Tab-separated table of C-alpha atoms in Angstrom:
chain	number	residue	atom	x	y	z
A	1	MET	CA	-0.185	-0.128	0.117
A	2	THR	CA	1.066	3.347	-0.588
A	3	PRO	CA	2.076	5.436	2.813
A	4	HIS	CA	-1.182	7.439	4.393
A	5	PRO	CA	-1.921	10.903	2.891
A	6	PRO	CA	-3.074	13.332	6.067
A	7	PRO	CA	-7.006	13.286	5.963
A	8	LEU	CA	-8.988	15.420	3.589
A	9	PRO	CA	-9.274	19.025	4.952
A	10	ARG	CA	-12.750	20.430	5.587
A	11	PRO	CA	-13.573	23.154	3.176
A	12	ALA	CA	-13.577	26.549	4.479
A	13	PRO	CA	-17.154	28.079	5.559
A	14	SER	CA	-18.652	29.585	2.405
A	15	SER	CA	-22.094	28.993	0.670
A	16	LYS	CA	-21.280	30.782	-2.320
A	17	ALA	CA	-21.079	28.721	-5.697
A	18	PRO	CA	-18.980	29.935	-8.435
A	19	ARG	CA	-20.092	33.237	-9.968
A	20	PRO	CA	-22.513	32.982	-12.942
A	21	SER	CA	-20.567	35.262	-14.467
A	22	GLN	CA	-17.858	32.750	-14.574
A	23	PRO	CA	-19.462	29.977	-16.620
A	24	SER	CA	-17.932	27.028	-17.416
A	25	ARG	CA	-16.852	26.979	-21.001
A	26	ALA	CA	-13.951	25.481	-23.533
A	27	PRO	CA	-11.031	27.789	-24.877
A	28	HIS	CA	-12.257	30.045	-27.300
A	29	ARG	CA	-9.773	28.025	-29.750
A	30	ARG	CA	-9.603	24.437	-30.806
A	31	PRO	CA	-7.292	23.046	-28.778
A	32	ALA	CA	-4.417	21.091	-29.784
A	33	SER	CA	-2.969	19.230	-26.694
A	34	ALA	CA	-4.328	17.889	-23.439
A	35	VAL	CA	-2.946	16.690	-20.128
A	36	VAL	CA	-5.276	14.206	-18.540
A	37	VAL	CA	-4.787	13.847	-14.895
A	38	GLY	CA	-5.167	10.538	-13.632
A	39	GLY	CA	-4.502	7.069	-15.539
A	40	GLY	CA	-7.194	5.069	-14.090
A	41	VAL	CA	-10.033	3.218	-16.511
A	42	ILE	CA	-11.919	7.172	-16.779
A	43	GLY	CA	-8.640	8.733	-17.449
A	44	LEU	CA	-7.495	6.436	-19.893
A	45	CYS	CA	-10.981	6.643	-21.938
A	46	CYS	CA	-10.557	10.223	-22.043
A	47	ALA	CA	-7.192	9.643	-23.608
A	48	HIS	CA	-8.443	7.289	-26.063
A	49	TYR	CA	-10.972	9.981	-27.276
A	50	LEU	CA	-8.808	12.882	-27.100
A	51	SER	CA	-6.374	11.158	-29.313
A	52	LEU	CA	-8.907	9.812	-31.755
A	53	ALA	CA	-9.937	13.523	-32.151
A	54	GLY	CA	-6.364	14.560	-32.855
A	55	LEU	CA	-5.042	16.503	-29.771
A	56	ASP	CA	-1.411	15.421	-28.485
A	57	VAL	CA	-2.335	13.882	-25.277
A	58	THR	CA	-0.319	13.169	-21.813
A	59	VAL	CA	-1.564	11.245	-19.308
A	60	LEU	CA	-0.459	11.664	-15.690
A	61	GLU	CA	-0.592	8.604	-12.907
A	62	ARG	CA	0.598	9.626	-9.440
A	63	ASP	CA	1.231	5.900	-8.829
A	64	ARG	CA	1.323	3.114	-11.788
A	65	LEU	CA	-1.829	2.852	-14.320
A	66	GLY	CA	-5.214	1.449	-12.919
A	67	SER	CA	-3.972	1.829	-9.471
A	68	GLY	CA	-6.735	3.911	-7.671
A	69	ALA	CA	-10.187	1.707	-8.362
A	70	SER	CA	-9.945	0.464	-11.420
A	71	ARG	CA	-8.653	-2.324	-11.267
A	72	GLY	CA	-9.898	-4.935	-8.559
A	73	ASN	CA	-13.676	-4.073	-8.762
A	74	ALA	CA	-15.886	-6.814	-10.065
A	75	GLY	CA	-15.474	-5.640	-13.901
A	76	GLU	CA	-19.322	-5.235	-14.415
A	77	VAL	CA	-20.478	-3.416	-17.626
A	78	CYS	CA	-24.447	-3.594	-17.233
A	79	PRO	CA	-26.199	-0.266	-18.855
A	80	ASP	CA	-29.176	-2.115	-18.642
A	81	LEU	CA	-28.846	-1.950	-14.731
A	82	VAL	CA	-27.400	1.347	-14.001
A	83	GLU	CA	-28.902	3.464	-11.043
A	84	PRO	CA	-27.630	5.842	-8.664
A	85	LEU	CA	-26.656	4.979	-4.918
A	86	GLY	CA	-29.236	6.978	-3.086
A	87	ALA	CA	-32.017	4.423	-3.331
A	88	PRO	CA	-34.695	5.496	-0.811
A	89	GLY	CA	-33.426	4.352	2.671
A	90	VAL	CA	-29.531	4.218	1.822
A	91	ALA	CA	-28.260	6.890	4.163
A	92	ALA	CA	-30.329	5.379	7.259
A	93	LYS	CA	-28.553	2.132	6.362
A	94	ALA	CA	-25.237	3.676	6.662
A	95	LEU	CA	-25.974	5.779	9.725
A	96	MET	CA	-27.151	1.974	10.971
A	97	GLY	CA	-23.874	0.596	10.201
A	98	MET	CA	-21.638	2.868	11.736
A	99	ALA	CA	-22.584	0.510	15.053
A	100	ARG	CA	-21.735	-3.033	12.970
A	101	ALA	CA	-18.316	-3.841	12.242
A	102	ASP	CA	-19.786	-6.448	9.729
A	103	SER	CA	-22.432	-4.000	7.806
A	104	PRO	CA	-21.858	-4.370	4.352
A	105	LEU	CA	-22.499	-0.287	4.096
A	106	ALA	CA	-20.490	1.591	6.343
A	107	VAL	CA	-18.677	4.361	7.811
A	108	ARG	CA	-15.301	4.587	8.957
A	109	PRO	CA	-13.825	6.011	11.402
A	110	THR	CA	-15.850	7.359	14.267
A	111	PRO	CA	-18.111	10.309	11.734
A	112	HIS	CA	-16.810	13.534	11.081
A	113	PRO	CA	-18.837	16.427	10.299
A	114	GLU	CA	-17.626	16.232	6.373
A	115	LEU	CA	-18.785	12.524	6.345
A	116	LEU	CA	-22.065	13.304	8.648
A	117	GLY	CA	-22.643	16.329	5.890
A	118	PHE	CA	-22.169	14.091	2.821
A	119	LEU	CA	-24.746	11.564	4.480
A	120	ALA	CA	-27.641	14.269	4.894
A	121	ARG	CA	-27.030	15.416	1.563
A	122	LEU	CA	-26.976	11.537	0.249
A	123	GLY	CA	-30.086	11.646	2.200
A	124	ARG	CA	-31.783	14.192	0.354
A	125	HIS	CA	-31.444	12.694	-2.782
A	126	SER	CA	-32.723	9.257	-1.584
A	127	THR	CA	-36.152	9.586	-2.446
A	128	ARG	CA	-37.936	7.871	-5.083
A	129	HIS	CA	-38.050	10.870	-7.531
A	130	HIS	CA	-34.220	11.846	-7.110
A	131	HIS	CA	-33.792	7.956	-8.101
A	132	ALA	CA	-36.032	7.852	-10.709
A	133	ARG	CA	-34.237	11.199	-12.585
A	134	GLY	CA	-30.600	9.467	-11.799
A	135	ALA	CA	-31.325	6.283	-13.028
A	136	ALA	CA	-32.660	8.140	-16.410
A	137	ALA	CA	-29.941	10.383	-16.576
A	138	LEU	CA	-27.930	7.124	-15.929
A	139	GLY	CA	-29.164	5.137	-18.545
A	140	ALA	CA	-29.130	7.948	-21.284
A	141	LEU	CA	-25.341	8.058	-20.522
A	142	ALA	CA	-24.783	4.498	-20.678
A	143	ARG	CA	-27.216	3.664	-23.698
A	144	ASP	CA	-24.823	2.502	-26.119
A	145	THR	CA	-22.258	1.254	-23.596
A	146	PHE	CA	-22.027	-2.304	-25.420
A	147	GLU	CA	-21.326	-0.674	-28.727
A	148	LEU	CA	-18.022	1.632	-27.074
A	149	PHE	CA	-16.601	-1.582	-25.760
A	150	GLU	CA	-16.953	-3.500	-28.880
A	151	GLU	CA	-15.956	-0.484	-30.980
A	152	LEU	CA	-12.828	-0.875	-28.225
A	153	GLU	CA	-12.267	-4.719	-28.348
A	154	ALA	CA	-11.969	-4.265	-32.490
A	155	ALA	CA	-8.751	-1.736	-31.601
A	156	GLY	CA	-7.492	-4.474	-29.636
A	157	VAL	CA	-8.717	-3.543	-25.891
A	158	ASP	CA	-9.522	-7.096	-24.807
A	159	GLY	CA	-10.657	-7.455	-21.311
A	160	ARG	CA	-12.259	-11.038	-22.469
A	161	ALA	CA	-15.653	-9.833	-21.867
A	162	ASP	CA	-18.342	-13.134	-20.830
A	163	LYS	CA	-21.408	-11.546	-21.989
A	164	ASP	CA	-23.746	-14.178	-20.789
A	165	GLY	CA	-25.388	-12.351	-18.393
A	166	TYR	CA	-25.717	-12.180	-14.716
A	167	LEU	CA	-27.322	-14.563	-12.258
A	168	PHE	CA	-29.151	-13.207	-8.820
A	169	ALA	CA	-29.190	-15.193	-5.983
A	170	TYR	CA	-31.366	-14.668	-2.562
A	171	PRO	CA	-31.930	-16.745	0.790
A	172	THR	CA	-35.655	-16.299	0.181
A	173	ALA	CA	-38.279	-16.253	-2.745
A	174	ARG	CA	-39.603	-13.214	-0.836
A	175	SER	CA	-36.391	-11.147	-1.193
A	176	ALA	CA	-35.745	-12.245	-4.735
A	177	ALA	CA	-39.114	-11.473	-5.910
A	178	ARG	CA	-38.641	-7.763	-4.518
A	179	ALA	CA	-35.453	-7.220	-6.302
A	180	LEU	CA	-36.931	-8.634	-9.571
A	181	GLU	CA	-40.032	-5.860	-9.324
A	182	GLY	CA	-37.721	-3.221	-9.079
A	183	PHE	CA	-35.292	-4.631	-12.153
A	184	ARG	CA	-38.567	-4.624	-14.163
A	185	GLN	CA	-39.042	-1.178	-13.549
A	186	LEU	CA	-35.966	-0.259	-14.732
A	187	GLY	CA	-36.507	-2.213	-17.704
A	188	ALA	CA	-33.694	-4.577	-16.915
A	189	PRO	CA	-33.334	-7.758	-19.892
A	190	VAL	CA	-35.056	-10.351	-16.948
A	191	ALA	CA	-35.252	-13.507	-18.849
A	192	ALA	CA	-38.200	-15.536	-19.058
A	193	GLY	CA	-39.550	-17.976	-16.129
A	194	GLY	CA	-39.147	-15.053	-13.562
A	195	ILE	CA	-38.037	-16.780	-9.872
A	196	LEU	CA	-36.347	-19.646	-10.190
A	197	GLY	CA	-36.621	-22.269	-6.734
A	198	PRO	CA	-34.069	-23.697	-5.075
A	199	GLY	CA	-33.590	-26.972	-7.609
A	200	ALA	CA	-33.861	-24.677	-10.482
A	201	LEU	CA	-31.143	-22.414	-8.962
A	202	ALA	CA	-29.178	-25.108	-8.394
A	203	GLU	CA	-29.582	-26.791	-11.579
A	204	ARG	CA	-28.541	-23.233	-13.421
A	205	GLU	CA	-25.958	-22.823	-11.224
A	206	PRO	CA	-23.909	-26.101	-8.699
A	207	ALA	CA	-21.309	-23.624	-7.373
A	208	LEU	CA	-24.200	-22.421	-5.372
A	209	GLY	CA	-24.315	-23.215	-1.948
A	210	SER	CA	-27.557	-24.564	0.685
A	211	ALA	CA	-28.077	-20.488	1.344
A	212	ALA	CA	-29.131	-19.321	-1.882
A	213	ARG	CA	-32.863	-20.180	-1.943
A	214	ALA	CA	-34.285	-18.434	-4.795
A	215	GLY	CA	-33.071	-16.257	-7.816
A	216	PHE	CA	-33.703	-14.910	-11.365
A	217	LEU	CA	-31.487	-14.391	-14.598
A	218	VAL	CA	-30.827	-10.881	-16.268
A	219	GLU	CA	-29.711	-11.337	-19.612
A	220	ARG	CA	-27.079	-9.706	-21.924
A	221	GLN	CA	-25.177	-7.846	-19.287
A	222	TRP	CA	-21.359	-8.072	-19.643
A	223	SER	CA	-18.585	-8.945	-17.017
A	224	LEU	CA	-14.761	-8.426	-17.612
A	225	ASP	CA	-11.278	-8.244	-16.238
A	226	PRO	CA	-10.839	-4.849	-15.447
A	227	SER	CA	-7.039	-5.264	-14.965
A	228	LEU	CA	-6.646	-6.845	-18.478
A	229	PHE	CA	-8.830	-3.935	-19.789
A	230	VAL	CA	-6.226	-1.632	-18.187
A	231	ASP	CA	-3.559	-3.024	-19.764
A	232	GLY	CA	-4.823	-3.383	-23.060
A	233	LEU	CA	-6.227	0.102	-23.426
A	234	ALA	CA	-2.796	1.570	-21.744
A	235	GLY	CA	-1.294	-0.493	-24.911
A	236	ARG	CA	-3.604	0.591	-27.401
A	237	LEU	CA	-2.818	4.389	-26.037
A	238	ARG	CA	0.858	3.920	-26.385
A	239	ARG	CA	0.638	2.581	-29.748
A	240	GLY	CA	-1.309	5.452	-30.952
A	241	GLY	CA	1.032	8.248	-29.607
A	242	VAL	CA	-0.396	8.936	-26.027
A	243	THR	CA	2.485	9.797	-23.845
A	244	LEU	CA	1.855	7.971	-20.173
A	245	VAL	CA	3.961	8.944	-17.453
A	246	GLU	CA	3.488	6.819	-13.937
A	247	GLY	CA	4.726	8.030	-10.672
A	248	ALA	CA	3.451	11.661	-11.524
A	249	ARG	CA	2.041	13.147	-8.279
A	250	VAL	CA	0.328	16.599	-9.267
A	251	THR	CA	0.876	19.353	-7.057
A	252	ALA	CA	-0.825	21.947	-8.886
A	253	VAL	CA	-3.101	22.900	-11.824
A	254	ARG	CA	-2.550	26.179	-13.048
A	255	ARG	CA	-3.659	28.754	-16.047
A	256	ARG	CA	-0.867	30.576	-18.034
A	257	GLY	CA	-2.073	32.982	-20.669
A	258	ALA	CA	-3.943	30.698	-23.035
A	259	ARG	CA	-2.506	27.370	-21.902
A	260	THR	CA	-2.967	25.327	-18.682
A	261	GLU	CA	0.333	24.046	-16.418
A	262	VAL	CA	-0.140	20.558	-14.231
A	263	ARG	CA	2.957	20.902	-11.817
A	264	THR	CA	4.271	17.301	-11.121
A	265	SER	CA	6.298	15.435	-8.845
A	266	ALA	CA	8.165	14.175	-12.463
A	267	GLY	CA	7.990	17.606	-13.942
A	268	THR	CA	5.713	20.362	-15.414
A	269	TYR	CA	3.621	19.782	-18.323
A	270	GLY	CA	1.924	22.463	-20.664
A	271	ALA	CA	-1.072	21.490	-22.619
A	272	ASP	CA	-4.123	23.985	-23.785
A	273	VAL	CA	-6.407	21.866	-21.711
A	274	THR	CA	-6.236	19.885	-18.543
A	275	VAL	CA	-8.573	17.293	-17.809
A	276	ILE	CA	-8.851	16.155	-14.166
A	277	ALA	CA	-9.637	12.565	-13.712
A	278	ALA	CA	-8.128	11.559	-10.551
A	279	GLY	CA	-10.695	9.991	-8.740
A	280	VAL	CA	-10.937	10.670	-5.399
A	281	TRP	CA	-7.885	12.909	-5.654
A	282	SER	CA	-9.750	15.355	-8.166
A	283	ARG	CA	-11.075	17.048	-5.229
A	284	GLU	CA	-7.813	18.382	-3.854
A	285	LEU	CA	-6.752	19.488	-7.294
A	286	CYS	CA	-10.177	21.332	-7.644
A	287	ARG	CA	-9.470	22.708	-4.406
A	288	GLY	CA	-6.094	23.941	-5.530
A	289	LEU	CA	-8.265	25.704	-8.162
A	290	GLY	CA	-10.350	27.609	-5.435
A	291	VAL	CA	-13.245	25.169	-6.418
A	292	ASP	CA	-14.457	22.491	-4.080
A	293	ILE	CA	-16.789	19.738	-5.620
A	294	ASP	CA	-18.462	17.463	-3.477
A	295	LEU	CA	-16.758	14.181	-3.406
A	296	LEU	CA	-16.227	11.348	-1.115
A	297	PRO	CA	-14.460	8.265	-0.880
A	298	GLY	CA	-16.266	5.065	-0.749
A	299	LYS	CA	-13.995	2.127	-0.473
A	300	GLY	CA	-14.582	-1.308	-1.881
A	301	TYR	CA	-13.018	-4.380	-1.086
A	302	SER	CA	-12.349	-7.807	-3.486
A	303	PHE	CA	-9.938	-10.881	-3.202
A	304	SER	CA	-9.193	-13.893	-5.198
A	305	ALA	CA	-9.638	-17.631	-3.651
A	306	PRO	CA	-9.058	-20.737	-5.780
A	307	ALA	CA	-12.435	-22.533	-6.557
A	308	ALA	CA	-13.338	-26.612	-6.997
A	309	ARG	CA	-16.248	-25.042	-9.328
A	310	LEU	CA	-16.146	-21.810	-10.766
A	311	PRO	CA	-19.797	-20.264	-11.161
A	312	ALA	CA	-20.558	-19.960	-14.924
A	313	ARG	CA	-21.377	-16.371	-15.120
A	314	LEU	CA	-21.121	-13.574	-12.725
A	315	ILE	CA	-23.197	-13.812	-9.677
A	316	HIS	CA	-24.784	-10.850	-7.579
A	317	LEU	CA	-25.419	-12.169	-3.882
A	318	GLY	CA	-28.548	-10.183	-2.965
A	319	ALA	CA	-28.430	-10.172	0.895
A	320	ALA	CA	-24.794	-10.361	1.011
A	321	LYS	CA	-24.268	-7.285	-0.824
A	322	ALA	CA	-21.216	-8.956	-2.477
A	323	VAL	CA	-20.641	-10.073	-6.368
A	324	LEU	CA	-18.854	-13.041	-7.352
A	325	THR	CA	-16.922	-12.722	-10.696
A	326	PRO	CA	-15.069	-15.769	-12.235
A	327	LEU	CA	-11.688	-14.670	-13.308
A	328	GLY	CA	-9.251	-16.813	-15.350
A	329	ASP	CA	-9.043	-19.977	-12.869
A	330	ARG	CA	-10.054	-18.030	-9.850
A	331	LEU	CA	-13.257	-16.553	-8.374
A	332	ARG	CA	-13.023	-12.699	-7.047
A	333	VAL	CA	-15.131	-11.940	-4.388
A	334	ALA	CA	-16.042	-8.084	-4.353
A	335	GLY	CA	-18.175	-6.284	-2.043
A	336	THR	CA	-19.009	-3.616	0.783
A	337	MET	CA	-19.098	0.318	0.758
A	338	GLU	CA	-17.164	1.945	3.415
A	339	PHE	CA	-17.299	5.564	3.669
A	340	ASP	CA	-13.763	6.984	5.002
A	341	ARG	CA	-12.091	10.051	4.558
A	342	ASP	CA	-8.882	8.332	4.473
A	343	PRO	CA	-8.613	7.042	0.730
A	344	ASP	CA	-5.722	4.474	1.250
A	345	ARG	CA	-6.131	2.881	4.433
A	346	PHE	CA	-6.756	-0.942	4.032
A	347	ARG	CA	-8.895	-2.515	7.170
A	348	GLN	CA	-8.722	-6.179	7.005
A	349	ARG	CA	-11.774	-6.751	9.156
A	350	ARG	CA	-13.221	-5.779	6.028
A	351	VAL	CA	-12.477	-8.219	4.135
A	352	GLU	CA	-13.433	-10.763	6.910
A	353	ALA	CA	-16.689	-9.481	6.949
A	354	ILE	CA	-17.380	-10.051	3.206
A	355	VAL	CA	-15.960	-13.335	3.863
A	356	ALA	CA	-18.525	-14.235	6.712
A	357	ALA	CA	-21.595	-12.774	4.545
A	358	VAL	CA	-20.352	-14.754	1.536
A	359	ARG	CA	-19.071	-18.133	2.751
A	360	PRO	CA	-22.960	-19.740	2.930
A	361	TYR	CA	-23.475	-19.336	-0.682
A	362	LEU	CA	-21.326	-21.196	-2.038
A	363	ARG	CA	-19.588	-25.004	-2.195
A	364	GLY	CA	-15.659	-25.406	-2.633
A	365	VAL	CA	-14.033	-22.189	-2.249
A	366	GLU	CA	-11.006	-22.091	-0.313
A	367	TRP	CA	-11.370	-19.429	2.048
A	368	ASP	CA	-8.182	-19.537	3.568
A	369	ARG	CA	-5.850	-19.197	0.095
A	370	ARG	CA	-7.520	-15.771	-0.511
A	371	GLU	CA	-4.861	-13.691	-2.565
A	372	GLN	CA	-4.900	-10.412	-3.907
A	373	GLU	CA	-6.760	-8.663	-1.190
A	374	TRP	CA	-7.443	-4.958	-2.663
A	375	MET	CA	-9.369	-1.802	-1.681
A	376	GLY	CA	-10.446	0.825	-3.972
A	377	PRO	CA	-11.181	4.294	-3.375
A	378	ARG	CA	-14.065	4.724	-5.714
A	379	PRO	CA	-15.542	8.683	-5.703
A	380	MET	CA	-18.883	9.116	-4.273
A	381	THR	CA	-21.318	12.047	-5.014
A	382	PRO	CA	-24.402	12.669	-3.068
A	383	ASP	CA	-26.638	12.381	-6.138
A	384	GLY	CA	-24.621	8.908	-7.509
A	385	LEU	CA	-24.153	11.147	-10.703
A	386	PRO	CA	-20.706	11.908	-12.215
A	387	LEU	CA	-19.276	14.998	-12.568
A	388	ILE	CA	-18.175	15.382	-16.194
A	389	GLY	CA	-17.636	19.139	-17.737
A	390	TRP	CA	-15.809	22.289	-17.615
A	391	LEU	CA	-14.612	23.394	-14.052
A	392	PRO	CA	-16.729	26.401	-13.430
A	393	GLY	CA	-14.647	29.696	-13.391
A	394	ARG	CA	-11.824	27.791	-14.499
A	395	PRO	CA	-11.716	28.115	-18.339
A	396	GLY	CA	-9.428	25.325	-20.009
A	397	VAL	CA	-9.839	22.801	-17.018
A	398	LEU	CA	-12.354	20.042	-17.723
A	399	LEU	CA	-13.326	17.478	-14.795
A	400	ALA	CA	-14.153	13.854	-15.320
A	401	THR	CA	-14.823	12.246	-12.011
A	402	GLY	CA	-17.470	11.140	-9.457
A	403	HIS	CA	-18.577	8.083	-11.055
A	404	ASN	CA	-19.639	6.376	-7.971
A	405	MET	CA	-19.458	2.353	-8.390
A	406	LEU	CA	-19.748	2.609	-12.297
A	407	GLY	CA	-16.615	3.597	-13.390
A	408	LEU	CA	-15.586	0.598	-15.442
A	409	MET	CA	-18.972	0.607	-17.355
A	410	LEU	CA	-19.148	4.589	-17.715
A	411	ALA	CA	-15.504	4.952	-18.741
A	412	PRO	CA	-15.833	4.907	-22.727
A	413	ALA	CA	-19.317	6.833	-22.603
A	414	THR	CA	-17.890	9.447	-20.227
A	415	GLY	CA	-14.267	9.662	-22.173
A	416	ARG	CA	-16.437	10.165	-25.792
A	417	LEU	CA	-18.284	12.880	-23.931
A	418	VAL	CA	-14.949	15.037	-22.644
A	419	GLY	CA	-13.503	14.286	-26.197
A	420	ALA	CA	-16.583	15.913	-27.734
A	421	LEU	CA	-16.683	18.886	-25.141
A	422	VAL	CA	-12.997	19.498	-25.947
A	423	THR	CA	-13.576	19.513	-29.469
A	424	GLY	CA	-17.044	21.599	-29.523
A	425	GLY	CA	-18.907	18.327	-30.698
A	426	ALA	CA	-20.826	18.028	-27.128
A	427	GLY	CA	-24.561	17.798	-29.043
A	428	ASP	CA	-23.517	15.033	-30.996
A	429	ALA	CA	-22.058	12.942	-28.178
A	430	ALA	CA	-25.013	13.394	-25.928
A	431	ALA	CA	-27.385	12.885	-28.544
A	432	GLY	CA	-25.357	9.499	-29.411
A	433	ALA	CA	-26.228	8.656	-25.912
A	434	ALA	CA	-29.662	9.737	-25.405
A	435	GLY	CA	-30.632	8.907	-28.926
A	436	ASP	CA	-33.914	10.810	-28.543
A	437	GLY	CA	-33.598	14.718	-28.995
A	438	THR	CA	-32.275	15.437	-24.924
A	439	ALA	CA	-28.707	16.178	-25.751
A	440	ALA	CA	-28.697	19.121	-23.864
A	441	ALA	CA	-30.377	17.261	-21.087
A	442	VAL	CA	-27.751	14.402	-21.110
A	443	ALA	CA	-24.597	16.811	-20.523
A	444	ALA	CA	-26.511	19.121	-18.263
A	445	ALA	CA	-27.152	16.151	-16.267
A	446	PHE	CA	-23.545	15.665	-14.785
A	447	GLY	CA	-22.253	19.080	-14.956
A	448	PRO	CA	-19.568	19.964	-12.469
A	449	ALA	CA	-21.047	23.364	-11.253
A	450	ARG	CA	-23.916	21.363	-9.105
A	451	GLY	CA	-22.828	21.406	-5.720
A	452	ALA	CA	-19.676	23.089	-6.163
A	453	ARG	CA	-18.546	26.144	-4.276
A	454	ARG	CA	-15.677	28.225	-3.967
A	455	TYR	CA	-12.771	26.960	-1.434
A	456	ARG	CA	-11.150	29.662	0.166
A	457	GLY	CA	-7.924	27.745	1.358
A	458	ALA	CA	-6.343	27.766	-1.593
A	459	LEU	CA	-2.681	29.100	-1.077
A	460	THR	CA	-2.237	30.527	-4.595
A	461	ARG	CA	-4.264	32.017	-7.341
A	462	PRO	CA	-5.316	29.513	-10.059
C-alpha cells in the first residue's frame, strides 16, 4: 500500500457558488493538446477519445496505471441495470452501519462532520423522485455502452468479456421477488421464467451453496477482467502516440495565459486543456484551483480465492451485498461500501466480513487461500451522478470524476463525452447517448457546477 496521506481538509466555510459571470466553458480556439490527470480507467478512456480527435495527449498518473479503483472491482458492464447509489433508505442504512463492524454499508472511523454532511446530502437525494431521475440520466449516458466496448475490442483492447448475463441469488423467494420487481421497473432484460426456486437455481449454477434459495437471471449483461482491460487500453494508447507517465504526483494545476500548466513530482507539463480525472484525488486538485466539489471516498474491497468449481457467470448475492466474478482459474469476490475520509487505509476486517457473508452461498471455495486482497477508493457523489464538464470559472480545465461504483462501465461513454466537450461536439456525443433529442439534458445532468462552491483554502490564485 502507498503511505497514508493526511486526512482531506474540510472546506473553509462558504455558501457561495462560483459566480454565474464565470461560466464553465472551453477555450475559444480548438485545442491541439491535452493533459489528463489520472491514469485510471476514466482518465485512459478520456485520453483515447481525445487522441482520436487529433489532440496531442499526455496522461499523468500518481502511482501506476489503474492503481486507484480501476483494477480490483467486479468487472461489471451492465447498462440495463444502472442506477444511483441513493435508493430510498440508503443513508439510514449507512448510519446504522456505523455501529456494526460487519455492515456491508459502513462509515469509518468515528463520524466526522464532513462525513455526516455528505450522508445528509445523500439522504436528501435518496427519494423515489431523485432516484428515478438519476437512473434515467445514467441510463441515457450508458445507452450505447456495449457498442463502445465493442469498438474498443476491435481496436485490440481485450478484457476477455463474458456476455452471458448475471445470476442474482437470494436467501428467500420474497427477497428475490422484491429485487426482481425493481429490475423490471428499470426495464432490465430479465430472463423468461422469473423466479428460480432452490432446485432450478442449483441446476442453473451448481457452485451455489445451500443459502441460495431463490434467484433470477438478467440477460445480455457483461463482465470482464478490469485489470486486463486497463492494460489493453494503455497498450492501445501507447501505440497511438499518447504519452503515459507513471509516478507523477500532481501538486498543482494552473492557468498560464491561454494554456494550462500541471506541476508534478516528475516535472511540469503544459497543454491547451487539462482534464482532471483523478478519482477521489480530484477534489484536492480542484481545491487548489479555488473550487470545492462534493466528493467523498467510498471504499470497495475484493479478493480472489481458488474454487473447486467456478460459477458459469457473474453472480450477485443480494442479501450478502457481494459480487462473484470468475476470472481465469480463480474467483473474485467483491463487496462492501465503506465511507472513509482516508482513501488509502486498508481494513482487514472488511475482507473478513465479506468472507463471513458470502461463505454460506458457495461450495468448494478455499477461503483460507485468499490472494490479491484489494481496496479501491471509489469517488462518490451525494446524488450518485458523475461530474463531467468544464470546472466552473476555470477555463481550460475539465473534470471527469465522481462515477461512484460505475467507473468501468461508464468510462468509454465518459471519454467520448469529454472528447466532444473539448472539441466542440458535445451535442453530437450527448445525442449519441440519448438518441432521442435530449442531448442538452444528458450533458447538463453531469455538469460539475452542481454542488460546487468556492474553496477559500487555496494557497495561491489559479
